[in-house]
């Protein structure tokens, strides 16, 4: 076949793909008979009401000397690891506010950090395109620094996000500016699987900014990307994404699984959060509310409360909306409280028992929030 | 790419040879891209078929409502029990919210 003929076939194939995508979009739209808020209203659900003193800032963790970019809780106890522009990881006991470790990083340009399931190790990654692992029980070197116990090399771009596989200190998943996600075997330092590699299908076509692993089925994880999509992956099938989720109109900065494991939330440069269903691919809800001055600031970080009834979202203008996920209403703005941060909230996370929210900010601090109001048990 | 003894060929012949080499490389690239598009077409057709049997969004919404309202949630003003006394540990013990203020240098 000549080049000219091949080019013609290429044009025809592109048209076919585009037309199929359009048909898919329309078929999906026809299946969206309601969204979560519409359904909740039809069932007579009443909105949540929060008083201004219900969610209380009960700790301020001070110690970083640069913007906080990332944080992660342990799966038990009360410890948090945070990563900062100051080139350090700090491990905190959130209950006592004590710092148990201050780790000087080999590369100061860190973007993400994670606690291992047992709490014995932490991982971080950033502009060095590598993921560094530290064993918290190691002895410090002669300079008083905790040594790197393993470096995971292989990404061809920055490491934007990392998360350990639940119950497995030996495996973690990273997302990268090289458009791929990777499952690593930490024991060997080798890549077990690459998701979205060069010759694979359904791959991201721009930087991956976030990953989130399903806590009830750890073979599944989602990734969010600058290509405006989120993708669901099965770690047993690296060759193609299980499903691609369209809807956002800007970079997907953050993805987080919903507590029931069958849905996940996203936050984007388009200023909205969205809830998607992994089994059907449906976009179930858009969370959008104009901010002051008709501003549409990007969403940089999200977290769900343990029941999923609350969605916390940090925006670049300093707002931190608390959404009632069922009724798609903002019930509180943590960013407007007097005790709140003085700059944008860049990362959020819930403690394992759901009793506390930790926020990390460009003001260099972390804060712990808990419910201090009157609780009614039904 | 030039073959051995290319210095004996005229410049025109040399240019023609390098065009057809470029043609072959371009052909392989377009062929690979075409294969990728054909694979994408198959995946999209599979997805369309799945959608024919797919549930509406309301089924998923129903599940979400059920789940979100039954699990105890320490951050909600009204929630199902049982109440866990450890939820309030953040308000016990040292109330000095400043805690350890040592600066990491």
GROMACS .gro file of C-alpha atoms in nm:
model
  483
    1UNK     CA    1   0.000   0.000   0.000
    2UNK     CA    2   0.133   0.342  -0.085
    3UNK     CA    3   0.180   0.622   0.165
    4UNK     CA    4  -0.105   0.814   0.004
    5UNK     CA    5  -0.341   0.517   0.046
    6UNK     CA    6  -0.229   0.467   0.404
    7UNK     CA    7  -0.294   0.832   0.474
    8UNK     CA    8  -0.645   0.800   0.333
    9UNK     CA    9  -0.715   0.500   0.551
   10UNK     CA   10  -0.577   0.692   0.848
   11UNK     CA   11  -0.818   0.981   0.785
   12UNK     CA   12  -1.109   0.737   0.751
   13UNK     CA   13  -1.011   0.558   1.072
   14UNK     CA   14  -0.985   0.891   1.259
   15UNK     CA   15  -1.334   0.984   1.139
   16UNK     CA   16  -1.467   0.648   1.257
   17UNK     CA   17  -1.312   0.692   1.601
   18UNK     CA   18  -1.450   1.046   1.633
   19UNK     CA   19  -1.797   0.942   1.529
   20UNK     CA   20  -1.795   0.647   1.772
   21UNK     CA   21  -1.686   0.882   2.052
   22UNK     CA   22  -1.977   1.114   1.968
   23UNK     CA   23  -2.223   0.822   1.969
   24UNK     CA   24  -2.085   0.705   2.305
   25UNK     CA   25  -2.123   1.055   2.445
   26UNK     CA   26  -2.487   1.072   2.335
   27UNK     CA   27  -2.570   0.724   2.456
   28UNK     CA   28  -2.418   0.807   2.796
   29UNK     CA   29  -2.616   1.130   2.816
   30UNK     CA   30  -2.938   0.935   2.753
   31UNK     CA   31  -2.861   0.708   3.051
   32UNK     CA   32  -2.818   1.003   3.288
   33UNK     CA   33  -3.181   1.008   3.405
   34UNK     CA   34  -3.081   1.190   3.724
   35UNK     CA   35  -2.782   1.299   3.924
   36UNK     CA   36  -2.714   1.228   4.291
   37UNK     CA   37  -2.866   1.559   4.409
   38UNK     CA   38  -3.179   1.514   4.198
   39UNK     CA   39  -3.229   1.163   4.328
   40UNK     CA   40  -3.162   1.268   4.691
   41UNK     CA   41  -3.416   1.551   4.664
   42UNK     CA   42  -3.673   1.313   4.517
   43UNK     CA   43  -3.622   1.092   4.824
   44UNK     CA   44  -3.686   1.387   5.055
   45UNK     CA   45  -3.331   1.409   5.187
   46UNK     CA   46  -3.272   1.713   5.406
   47UNK     CA   47  -2.954   1.915   5.370
   48UNK     CA   48  -2.690   1.906   5.640
   49UNK     CA   49  -2.643   2.214   5.852
   50UNK     CA   50  -2.316   2.302   6.011
   51UNK     CA   51  -2.276   2.575   6.271
   52UNK     CA   52  -1.964   2.794   6.243
   53UNK     CA   53  -1.810   2.622   6.547
   54UNK     CA   54  -1.892   2.262   6.452
   55UNK     CA   55  -1.570   2.188   6.268
   56UNK     CA   56  -1.292   2.308   6.492
   57UNK     CA   57  -0.924   2.353   6.424
   58UNK     CA   58  -0.777   2.167   6.720
   59UNK     CA   59  -0.409   2.147   6.622
   60UNK     CA   60  -0.171   2.359   6.416
   61UNK     CA   61   0.140   2.165   6.317
   62UNK     CA   62   0.426   2.407   6.268
   63UNK     CA   63   0.776   2.324   6.155
   64UNK     CA   64   0.803   2.338   5.777
   65UNK     CA   65   0.972   2.648   5.640
   66UNK     CA   66   0.822   2.624   5.293
   67UNK     CA   67   0.486   2.550   5.128
   68UNK     CA   68   0.332   2.216   5.222
   69UNK     CA   69   0.258   2.019   4.906
   70UNK     CA   70   0.140   1.680   5.021
   71UNK     CA   71   0.036   1.486   5.329
   72UNK     CA   72  -0.068   1.132   5.419
   73UNK     CA   73  -0.202   0.969   5.737
   74UNK     CA   74  -0.098   0.628   5.867
   75UNK     CA   75  -0.359   0.356   5.842
   76UNK     CA   76  -0.354   0.327   6.222
   77UNK     CA   77  -0.268   0.556   6.512
   78UNK     CA   78  -0.237   0.928   6.462
   79UNK     CA   79   0.070   0.989   6.250
   80UNK     CA   80   0.103   1.205   5.942
   81UNK     CA   81   0.385   1.250   5.691
   82UNK     CA   82   0.406   1.582   5.508
   83UNK     CA   83   0.622   1.703   5.218
   84UNK     CA   84   0.727   2.061   5.166
   85UNK     CA   85   0.901   2.303   4.936
   86UNK     CA   86   1.165   2.326   5.211
   87UNK     CA   87   1.296   1.993   5.080
   88UNK     CA   88   1.192   1.790   5.381
   89UNK     CA   89   0.947   1.529   5.493
   90UNK     CA   90   0.821   1.563   5.850
   91UNK     CA   91   0.653   1.279   6.036
   92UNK     CA   92   0.413   1.407   6.302
   93UNK     CA   93   0.217   1.261   6.587
   94UNK     CA   94  -0.097   1.459   6.513
   95UNK     CA   95  -0.242   1.402   6.861
   96UNK     CA   96   0.057   1.544   7.050
   97UNK     CA   97   0.180   1.773   6.767
   98UNK     CA   98   0.529   1.626   6.818
   99UNK     CA   99   0.760   1.572   6.523
  100UNK     CA  100   0.908   1.223   6.524
  101UNK     CA  101   1.120   1.254   6.207
  102UNK     CA  102   1.246   1.539   5.992
  103UNK     CA  103   1.391   1.391   5.674
  104UNK     CA  104   1.616   1.596   5.450
  105UNK     CA  105   1.551   1.483   5.095
  106UNK     CA  106   1.815   1.406   4.831
  107UNK     CA  107   1.611   1.620   4.590
  108UNK     CA  108   1.444   1.924   4.743
  109UNK     CA  109   1.178   1.947   4.470
  110UNK     CA  110   0.929   1.709   4.626
  111UNK     CA  111   0.566   1.693   4.513
  112UNK     CA  112   0.413   1.392   4.687
  113UNK     CA  113   0.452   1.166   4.989
  114UNK     CA  114   0.288   0.856   5.132
  115UNK     CA  115   0.292   0.643   5.445
  116UNK     CA  116   0.333   0.268   5.409
  117UNK     CA  117   0.048   0.047   5.540
  118UNK     CA  118   0.251  -0.070   5.843
  119UNK     CA  119   0.370   0.285   5.914
  120UNK     CA  120   0.733   0.174   5.902
  121UNK     CA  121   0.826   0.350   5.580
  122UNK     CA  122   0.748   0.665   5.389
  123UNK     CA  123   0.781   0.734   5.018
  124UNK     CA  124   0.817   1.059   4.827
  125UNK     CA  125   0.867   1.177   4.472
  126UNK     CA  126   0.908   1.493   4.270
  127UNK     CA  127   1.107   1.667   4.000
  128UNK     CA  128   1.394   1.416   4.022
  129UNK     CA  129   1.158   1.171   3.841
  130UNK     CA  130   1.225   0.915   4.111
  131UNK     CA  131   1.045   0.782   4.414
  132UNK     CA  132   1.256   0.761   4.733
  133UNK     CA  133   1.174   0.522   5.016
  134UNK     CA  134   1.281   0.582   5.377
  135UNK     CA  135   1.262   0.322   5.653
  136UNK     CA  136   1.169   0.517   5.967
  137UNK     CA  137   1.345   0.264   6.189
  138UNK     CA  138   1.682   0.310   6.014
  139UNK     CA  139   1.971   0.468   6.195
  140UNK     CA  140   2.067   0.814   6.081
  141UNK     CA  141   2.396   0.865   5.898
  142UNK     CA  142   2.687   1.066   6.035
  143UNK     CA  143   2.521   1.392   5.928
  144UNK     CA  144   2.207   1.302   6.120
  145UNK     CA  145   2.010   1.229   5.803
  146UNK     CA  146   1.787   0.928   5.751
  147UNK     CA  147   1.932   0.734   5.457
  148UNK     CA  148   1.729   0.648   5.148
  149UNK     CA  149   1.654   0.277   5.170
  150UNK     CA  150   1.546   0.241   4.806
  151UNK     CA  151   1.521   0.465   4.501
  152UNK     CA  152   1.265   0.377   4.236
  153UNK     CA  153   1.405   0.493   3.903
  154UNK     CA  154   1.239   0.458   3.567
  155UNK     CA  155   0.996   0.744   3.513
  156UNK     CA  156   1.092   0.985   3.237
  157UNK     CA  157   0.912   1.274   3.400
  158UNK     CA  158   0.834   1.417   3.744
  159UNK     CA  159   0.658   1.198   4.001
  160UNK     CA  160   0.338   1.385   4.086
  161UNK     CA  161   0.166   1.131   4.307
  162UNK     CA  162   0.242   0.810   4.496
  163UNK     CA  163   0.040   0.571   4.707
  164UNK     CA  164   0.124   0.236   4.870
  165UNK     CA  165  -0.094  -0.061   4.777
  166UNK     CA  166  -0.313  -0.137   5.085
  167UNK     CA  167  -0.165  -0.404   5.313
  168UNK     CA  168   0.150  -0.422   5.102
  169UNK     CA  169   0.456  -0.235   5.222
  170UNK     CA  170   0.638  -0.379   4.921
  171UNK     CA  171   0.428  -0.225   4.644
  172UNK     CA  172   0.334   0.123   4.549
  173UNK     CA  173   0.185   0.307   4.254
  174UNK     CA  174   0.314   0.635   4.112
  175UNK     CA  175   0.174   0.886   3.865
  176UNK     CA  176   0.410   1.089   3.649
  177UNK     CA  177   0.460   1.380   3.414
  178UNK     CA  178   0.572   1.120   3.158
  179UNK     CA  179   0.197   1.035   3.109
  180UNK     CA  180   0.224   0.693   3.276
  181UNK     CA  181   0.149   0.525   3.607
  182UNK     CA  182   0.377   0.254   3.741
  183UNK     CA  183   0.332  -0.028   3.991
  184UNK     CA  184   0.665  -0.083   4.171
  185UNK     CA  185   0.813  -0.372   4.362
  186UNK     CA  186   1.001  -0.185   4.634
  187UNK     CA  187   1.202  -0.493   4.740
  188UNK     CA  188   1.371  -0.513   4.401
  189UNK     CA  189   1.330  -0.150   4.296
  190UNK     CA  190   1.187  -0.269   3.964
  191UNK     CA  191   0.873  -0.175   3.775
  192UNK     CA  192   0.615  -0.455   3.794
  193UNK     CA  193   0.384  -0.286   3.541
  194UNK     CA  194   0.365   0.035   3.338
  195UNK     CA  195   0.016   0.174   3.272
  196UNK     CA  196  -0.012   0.390   2.963
  197UNK     CA  197   0.324   0.308   2.813
  198UNK     CA  198   0.414   0.409   2.463
  199UNK     CA  199   0.253   0.127   2.268
  200UNK     CA  200  -0.045   0.072   2.494
  201UNK     CA  201  -0.411   0.155   2.440
  202UNK     CA  202  -0.630   0.395   2.630
  203UNK     CA  203  -0.328   0.576   2.764
  204UNK     CA  204  -0.319   0.925   2.905
  205UNK     CA  205  -0.201   1.178   2.652
  206UNK     CA  206  -0.064   1.427   2.903
  207UNK     CA  207   0.090   1.445   3.252
  208UNK     CA  208  -0.064   1.226   3.522
  209UNK     CA  209  -0.123   1.444   3.829
  210UNK     CA  210  -0.286   1.209   4.076
  211UNK     CA  211  -0.355   0.843   4.155
  212UNK     CA  212  -0.591   0.678   4.402
  213UNK     CA  213  -0.606   0.308   4.486
  214UNK     CA  214  -0.933   0.133   4.568
  215UNK     CA  215  -0.914   0.038   4.936
  216UNK     CA  216  -1.158  -0.254   4.906
  217UNK     CA  217  -1.018  -0.392   4.581
  218UNK     CA  218  -0.652  -0.298   4.559
  219UNK     CA  219  -0.619  -0.425   4.202
  220UNK     CA  220  -0.807  -0.117   4.087
  221UNK     CA  221  -0.680   0.238   4.082
  222UNK     CA  222  -0.773   0.561   3.910
  223UNK     CA  223  -0.550   0.830   3.764
  224UNK     CA  224  -0.620   1.194   3.680
  225UNK     CA  225  -0.439   1.384   3.408
  226UNK     CA  226  -0.376   1.712   3.228
  227UNK     CA  227  -0.553   1.549   2.931
  228UNK     CA  228  -0.882   1.632   3.121
  229UNK     CA  229  -0.969   1.266   3.175
  230UNK     CA  230  -0.959   1.023   3.460
  231UNK     CA  231  -0.885   0.657   3.387
  232UNK     CA  232  -0.953   0.336   3.574
  233UNK     CA  233  -0.682   0.068   3.567
  234UNK     CA  234  -0.669  -0.295   3.669
  235UNK     CA  235  -0.315  -0.383   3.782
  236UNK     CA  236  -0.351  -0.726   3.618
  237UNK     CA  237  -0.406  -0.564   3.276
  238UNK     CA  238  -0.147  -0.297   3.212
  239UNK     CA  239  -0.203  -0.296   2.836
  240UNK     CA  240  -0.513  -0.079   2.840
  241UNK     CA  241  -0.722   0.133   3.074
  242UNK     CA  242  -1.043  -0.039   3.191
  243UNK     CA  243  -1.239   0.281   3.135
  244UNK     CA  244  -1.186   0.648   3.052
  245UNK     CA  245  -1.398   0.914   3.220
  246UNK     CA  246  -1.470   1.231   3.025
  247UNK     CA  247  -1.645   1.544   3.149
  248UNK     CA  248  -1.390   1.783   3.293
  249UNK     CA  249  -1.284   2.080   3.084
  250UNK     CA  250  -0.943   2.129   3.238
  251UNK     CA  251  -0.658   1.939   3.404
  252UNK     CA  252  -0.777   1.677   3.652
  253UNK     CA  253  -0.557   1.770   3.947
  254UNK     CA  254  -0.680   1.515   4.196
  255UNK     CA  255  -0.866   1.184   4.208
  256UNK     CA  256  -0.988   1.008   4.524
  257UNK     CA  257  -1.192   0.690   4.563
  258UNK     CA  258  -1.530   0.724   4.733
  259UNK     CA  259  -1.550   0.517   5.055
  260UNK     CA  260  -1.775   0.250   4.901
  261UNK     CA  261  -1.510   0.174   4.639
  262UNK     CA  262  -1.756   0.186   4.348
  263UNK     CA  263  -1.727   0.558   4.279
  264UNK     CA  264  -1.450   0.815   4.278
  265UNK     CA  265  -1.427   1.192   4.303
  266UNK     CA  266  -1.219   1.432   4.096
  267UNK     CA  267  -1.107   1.795   4.124
  268UNK     CA  268  -1.006   2.002   3.825
  269UNK     CA  269  -0.869   2.326   3.685
  270UNK     CA  270  -1.222   2.384   3.549
  271UNK     CA  271  -1.325   2.467   3.907
  272UNK     CA  272  -1.554   2.168   3.956
  273UNK     CA  273  -1.544   1.842   4.147
  274UNK     CA  274  -1.721   1.544   3.993
  275UNK     CA  275  -1.833   1.202   4.106
  276UNK     CA  276  -1.800   0.909   3.864
  277UNK     CA  277  -1.924   0.551   3.884
  278UNK     CA  278  -1.655   0.293   3.801
  279UNK     CA  279  -1.888   0.015   3.690
  280UNK     CA  280  -2.097   0.213   3.444
  281UNK     CA  281  -1.866   0.507   3.369
  282UNK     CA  282  -2.150   0.753   3.443
  283UNK     CA  283  -2.078   1.102   3.567
  284UNK     CA  284  -2.313   1.104   3.867
  285UNK     CA  285  -2.269   1.457   4.000
  286UNK     CA  286  -2.097   1.787   3.932
  287UNK     CA  287  -2.006   1.998   4.236
  288UNK     CA  288  -1.989   2.359   4.128
  289UNK     CA  289  -2.069   2.679   4.307
  290UNK     CA  290  -1.958   3.027   4.213
  291UNK     CA  291  -1.709   3.176   4.454
  292UNK     CA  292  -1.694   3.546   4.534
  293UNK     CA  293  -1.646   3.785   4.238
  294UNK     CA  294  -1.767   3.509   4.006
  295UNK     CA  295  -1.423   3.358   4.039
  296UNK     CA  296  -1.375   3.000   3.915
  297UNK     CA  297  -1.062   2.890   4.096
  298UNK     CA  298  -0.913   2.547   4.022
  299UNK     CA  299  -0.969   2.259   4.265
  300UNK     CA  300  -0.633   2.129   4.383
  301UNK     CA  301  -0.721   1.868   4.644
  302UNK     CA  302  -1.019   1.667   4.768
  303UNK     CA  303  -1.107   1.414   5.036
  304UNK     CA  304  -1.425   1.231   5.137
  305UNK     CA  305  -1.541   1.184   5.495
  306UNK     CA  306  -1.558   0.821   5.606
  307UNK     CA  307  -1.926   0.777   5.512
  308UNK     CA  308  -1.889   0.975   5.190
  309UNK     CA  309  -2.153   1.226   5.301
  310UNK     CA  310  -1.897   1.508   5.304
  311UNK     CA  311  -1.658   1.610   5.027
  312UNK     CA  312  -1.378   1.847   5.126
  313UNK     CA  313  -1.230   2.050   4.837
  314UNK     CA  314  -0.935   2.291   4.846
  315UNK     CA  315  -0.932   2.567   4.583
  316UNK     CA  316  -0.644   2.790   4.472
  317UNK     CA  317  -0.814   3.104   4.608
  318UNK     CA  318  -0.787   2.975   4.967
  319UNK     CA  319  -1.143   2.842   4.992
  320UNK     CA  320  -1.195   2.496   5.137
  321UNK     CA  321  -1.554   2.400   5.067
  322UNK     CA  322  -1.726   2.128   5.263
  323UNK     CA  323  -1.984   1.980   5.023
  324UNK     CA  324  -2.287   1.774   5.116
  325UNK     CA  325  -2.219   1.510   4.850
  326UNK     CA  326  -2.580   1.392   4.838
  327UNK     CA  327  -2.741   1.732   4.785
  328UNK     CA  328  -2.446   1.900   4.611
  329UNK     CA  329  -2.458   2.199   4.845
  330UNK     CA  330  -2.171   2.374   5.019
  331UNK     CA  331  -2.237   2.348   5.394
  332UNK     CA  332  -1.925   2.522   5.522
  333UNK     CA  333  -1.617   2.702   5.396
  334UNK     CA  334  -1.323   2.609   5.618
  335UNK     CA  335  -1.113   2.866   5.434
  336UNK     CA  336  -1.325   3.151   5.566
  337UNK     CA  337  -1.298   3.053   5.934
  338UNK     CA  338  -1.081   3.270   6.155
  339UNK     CA  339  -0.867   2.975   6.255
  340UNK     CA  340  -0.801   2.875   5.898
  341UNK     CA  341  -0.484   2.887   5.692
  342UNK     CA  342  -0.341   3.209   5.554
  343UNK     CA  343  -0.280   3.074   5.206
  344UNK     CA  344  -0.424   2.809   4.975
  345UNK     CA  345  -0.483   2.458   5.104
  346UNK     CA  346  -0.278   2.229   4.880
  347UNK     CA  347  -0.353   1.890   5.035
  348UNK     CA  348  -0.619   1.723   5.248
  349UNK     CA  349  -0.655   1.388   5.419
  350UNK     CA  350  -0.881   1.209   5.665
  351UNK     CA  351  -0.750   1.005   5.957
  352UNK     CA  352  -0.813   0.631   5.931
  353UNK     CA  353  -1.113   0.640   6.167
  354UNK     CA  354  -1.254   0.948   5.996
  355UNK     CA  355  -1.251   1.155   6.315
  356UNK     CA  356  -1.007   1.420   6.193
  357UNK     CA  357  -0.928   1.608   5.875
  358UNK     CA  358  -0.574   1.732   5.814
  359UNK     CA  359  -0.517   2.027   5.581
  360UNK     CA  360  -0.175   2.129   5.447
  361UNK     CA  361  -0.116   2.476   5.314
  362UNK     CA  362   0.117   2.707   5.128
  363UNK     CA  363   0.132   2.902   5.457
  364UNK     CA  364   0.378   2.621   5.569
  365UNK     CA  365   0.143   2.480   5.833
  366UNK     CA  366  -0.076   2.176   5.872
  367UNK     CA  367  -0.400   2.192   6.069
  368UNK     CA  368  -0.613   1.923   6.226
  369UNK     CA  369  -0.992   1.967   6.224
  370UNK     CA  370  -1.245   1.764   6.419
  371UNK     CA  371  -1.614   1.785   6.504
  372UNK     CA  372  -1.653   1.988   6.821
  373UNK     CA  373  -2.025   2.050   6.814
  374UNK     CA  374  -2.318   1.859   6.956
  375UNK     CA  375  -2.341   1.518   6.795
  376UNK     CA  376  -2.678   1.346   6.756
  377UNK     CA  377  -2.670   0.968   6.722
  378UNK     CA  378  -2.959   0.800   6.539
  379UNK     CA  379   2.090   0.709   0.478
  380UNK     CA  380   2.353   0.688   0.210
  381UNK     CA  381   2.484   0.365   0.069
  382UNK     CA  382   2.852   0.295   0.016
  383UNK     CA  383   2.988   0.456  -0.292
  384UNK     CA  384   2.727   0.730  -0.275
  385UNK     CA  385   2.998   0.977  -0.350
  386UNK     CA  386   2.988   0.841  -0.704
  387UNK     CA  387   2.611   0.924  -0.745
  388UNK     CA  388   2.481   1.254  -0.873
  389UNK     CA  389   2.327   1.492  -0.616
  390UNK     CA  390   1.979   1.439  -0.771
  391UNK     CA  391   2.002   1.061  -0.736
  392UNK     CA  392   2.121   1.102  -0.379
  393UNK     CA  393   1.822   1.325  -0.298
  394UNK     CA  394   1.579   1.078  -0.456
  395UNK     CA  395   1.729   0.793  -0.253
  396UNK     CA  396   1.693   0.984   0.074
  397UNK     CA  397   1.330   1.079  -0.013
  398UNK     CA  398   1.229   0.715  -0.057
  399UNK     CA  399   1.406   0.626   0.270
  400UNK     CA  400   1.206   0.899   0.441
  401UNK     CA  401   0.895   0.766   0.267
  402UNK     CA  402   0.951   0.420   0.421
  403UNK     CA  403   0.999   0.562   0.768
  404UNK     CA  404   0.685   0.778   0.729
  405UNK     CA  405   0.494   0.474   0.602
  406UNK     CA  406   0.582   0.268   0.907
  407UNK     CA  407   0.478   0.549   1.134
  408UNK     CA  408   0.142   0.596   0.962
  409UNK     CA  409   0.088   0.219   0.958
  410UNK     CA  410   0.149   0.197   1.334
  411UNK     CA  411  -0.085   0.489   1.396
  412UNK     CA  412  -0.349   0.326   1.177
  413UNK     CA  413  -0.322   0.001   1.375
  414UNK     CA  414  -0.367   0.199   1.697
  415UNK     CA  415  -0.678   0.372   1.557
  416UNK     CA  416  -0.825   0.038   1.446
  417UNK     CA  417  -0.769  -0.101   1.795
  418UNK     CA  418  -0.929   0.210   1.946
  419UNK     CA  419  -1.229   0.157   1.714
  420UNK     CA  420  -1.272  -0.199   1.846
  421UNK     CA  421  -1.257  -0.080   2.208
  422UNK     CA  422  -1.510   0.197   2.143
  423UNK     CA  423  -1.746  -0.048   1.970
  424UNK     CA  424  -1.716  -0.282   2.271
  425UNK     CA  425  -1.799   0.008   2.502
  426UNK     CA  426  -2.105   0.101   2.293
  427UNK     CA  427  -2.226  -0.258   2.315
  428UNK     CA  428  -2.183  -0.252   2.694
  429UNK     CA  429  -2.381   0.072   2.712
  430UNK     CA  430  -2.679  -0.097   2.545
  431UNK     CA  431  -2.717  -0.315   2.854
  432UNK     CA  432  -2.600  -0.051   3.105
  433UNK     CA  433  -2.811   0.064   3.401
  434UNK     CA  434  -2.926   0.424   3.432
  435UNK     CA  435  -2.752   0.664   3.667
  436UNK     CA  436  -3.039   0.641   3.918
  437UNK     CA  437  -2.933   0.287   4.022
  438UNK     CA  438  -2.590   0.412   4.127
  439UNK     CA  439  -2.746   0.715   4.300
  440UNK     CA  440  -2.967   0.482   4.504
  441UNK     CA  441  -2.661   0.286   4.621
  442UNK     CA  442  -2.476   0.602   4.717
  443UNK     CA  443  -2.764   0.728   4.929
  444UNK     CA  444  -2.795   0.400   5.112
  445UNK     CA  445  -2.423   0.378   5.188
  446UNK     CA  446  -2.369   0.740   5.293
  447UNK     CA  447  -2.655   0.730   5.540
  448UNK     CA  448  -2.575   0.408   5.724
  449UNK     CA  449  -2.203   0.436   5.803
  450UNK     CA  450  -2.112   0.611   6.132
  451UNK     CA  451  -1.929   0.936   6.051
  452UNK     CA  452  -1.753   1.130   6.330
  453UNK     CA  453  -1.756   1.456   6.133
  454UNK     CA  454  -2.134   1.471   6.091
  455UNK     CA  455  -2.366   1.651   6.334
  456UNK     CA  456  -2.621   1.370   6.293
  457UNK     CA  457  -2.495   1.018   6.234
  458UNK     CA  458  -2.569   0.653   6.294
  459UNK     CA  459  -2.411   0.487   6.595
  460UNK     CA  460  -2.235   0.338   6.760
  461UNK     CA  461  -2.056   0.635   6.903
  462UNK     CA  462  -1.685   0.573   6.946
  463UNK     CA  463  -1.534   0.767   7.240
  464UNK     CA  464  -1.198   0.783   7.059
  465UNK     CA  465  -1.354   1.017   6.804
  466UNK     CA  466  -1.319   1.298   7.060
  467UNK     CA  467  -0.954   1.233   7.150
  468UNK     CA  468  -0.861   1.550   6.963
  469UNK     CA  469  -1.026   1.751   7.242
  470UNK     CA  470  -0.861   1.570   7.531
  471UNK     CA  471  -0.511   1.590   7.673
  472UNK     CA  472  -0.283   1.888   7.612
  473UNK     CA  473  -0.497   2.161   7.463
  474UNK     CA  474  -0.198   2.367   7.356
  475UNK     CA  475  -0.265   2.368   6.986
  476UNK     CA  476   0.077   2.511   6.913
  477UNK     CA  477   0.249   2.198   7.047
  478UNK     CA  478   0.604   2.145   6.930
  479UNK     CA  479   0.725   2.457   6.759
  480UNK     CA  480   1.083   2.366   6.690
  481UNK     CA  481   1.192   2.483   6.348
  482UNK     CA  482   1.367   2.240   6.121
  483UNK     CA  483   1.687   2.406   6.001
   0.00000   0.00000   0.00000
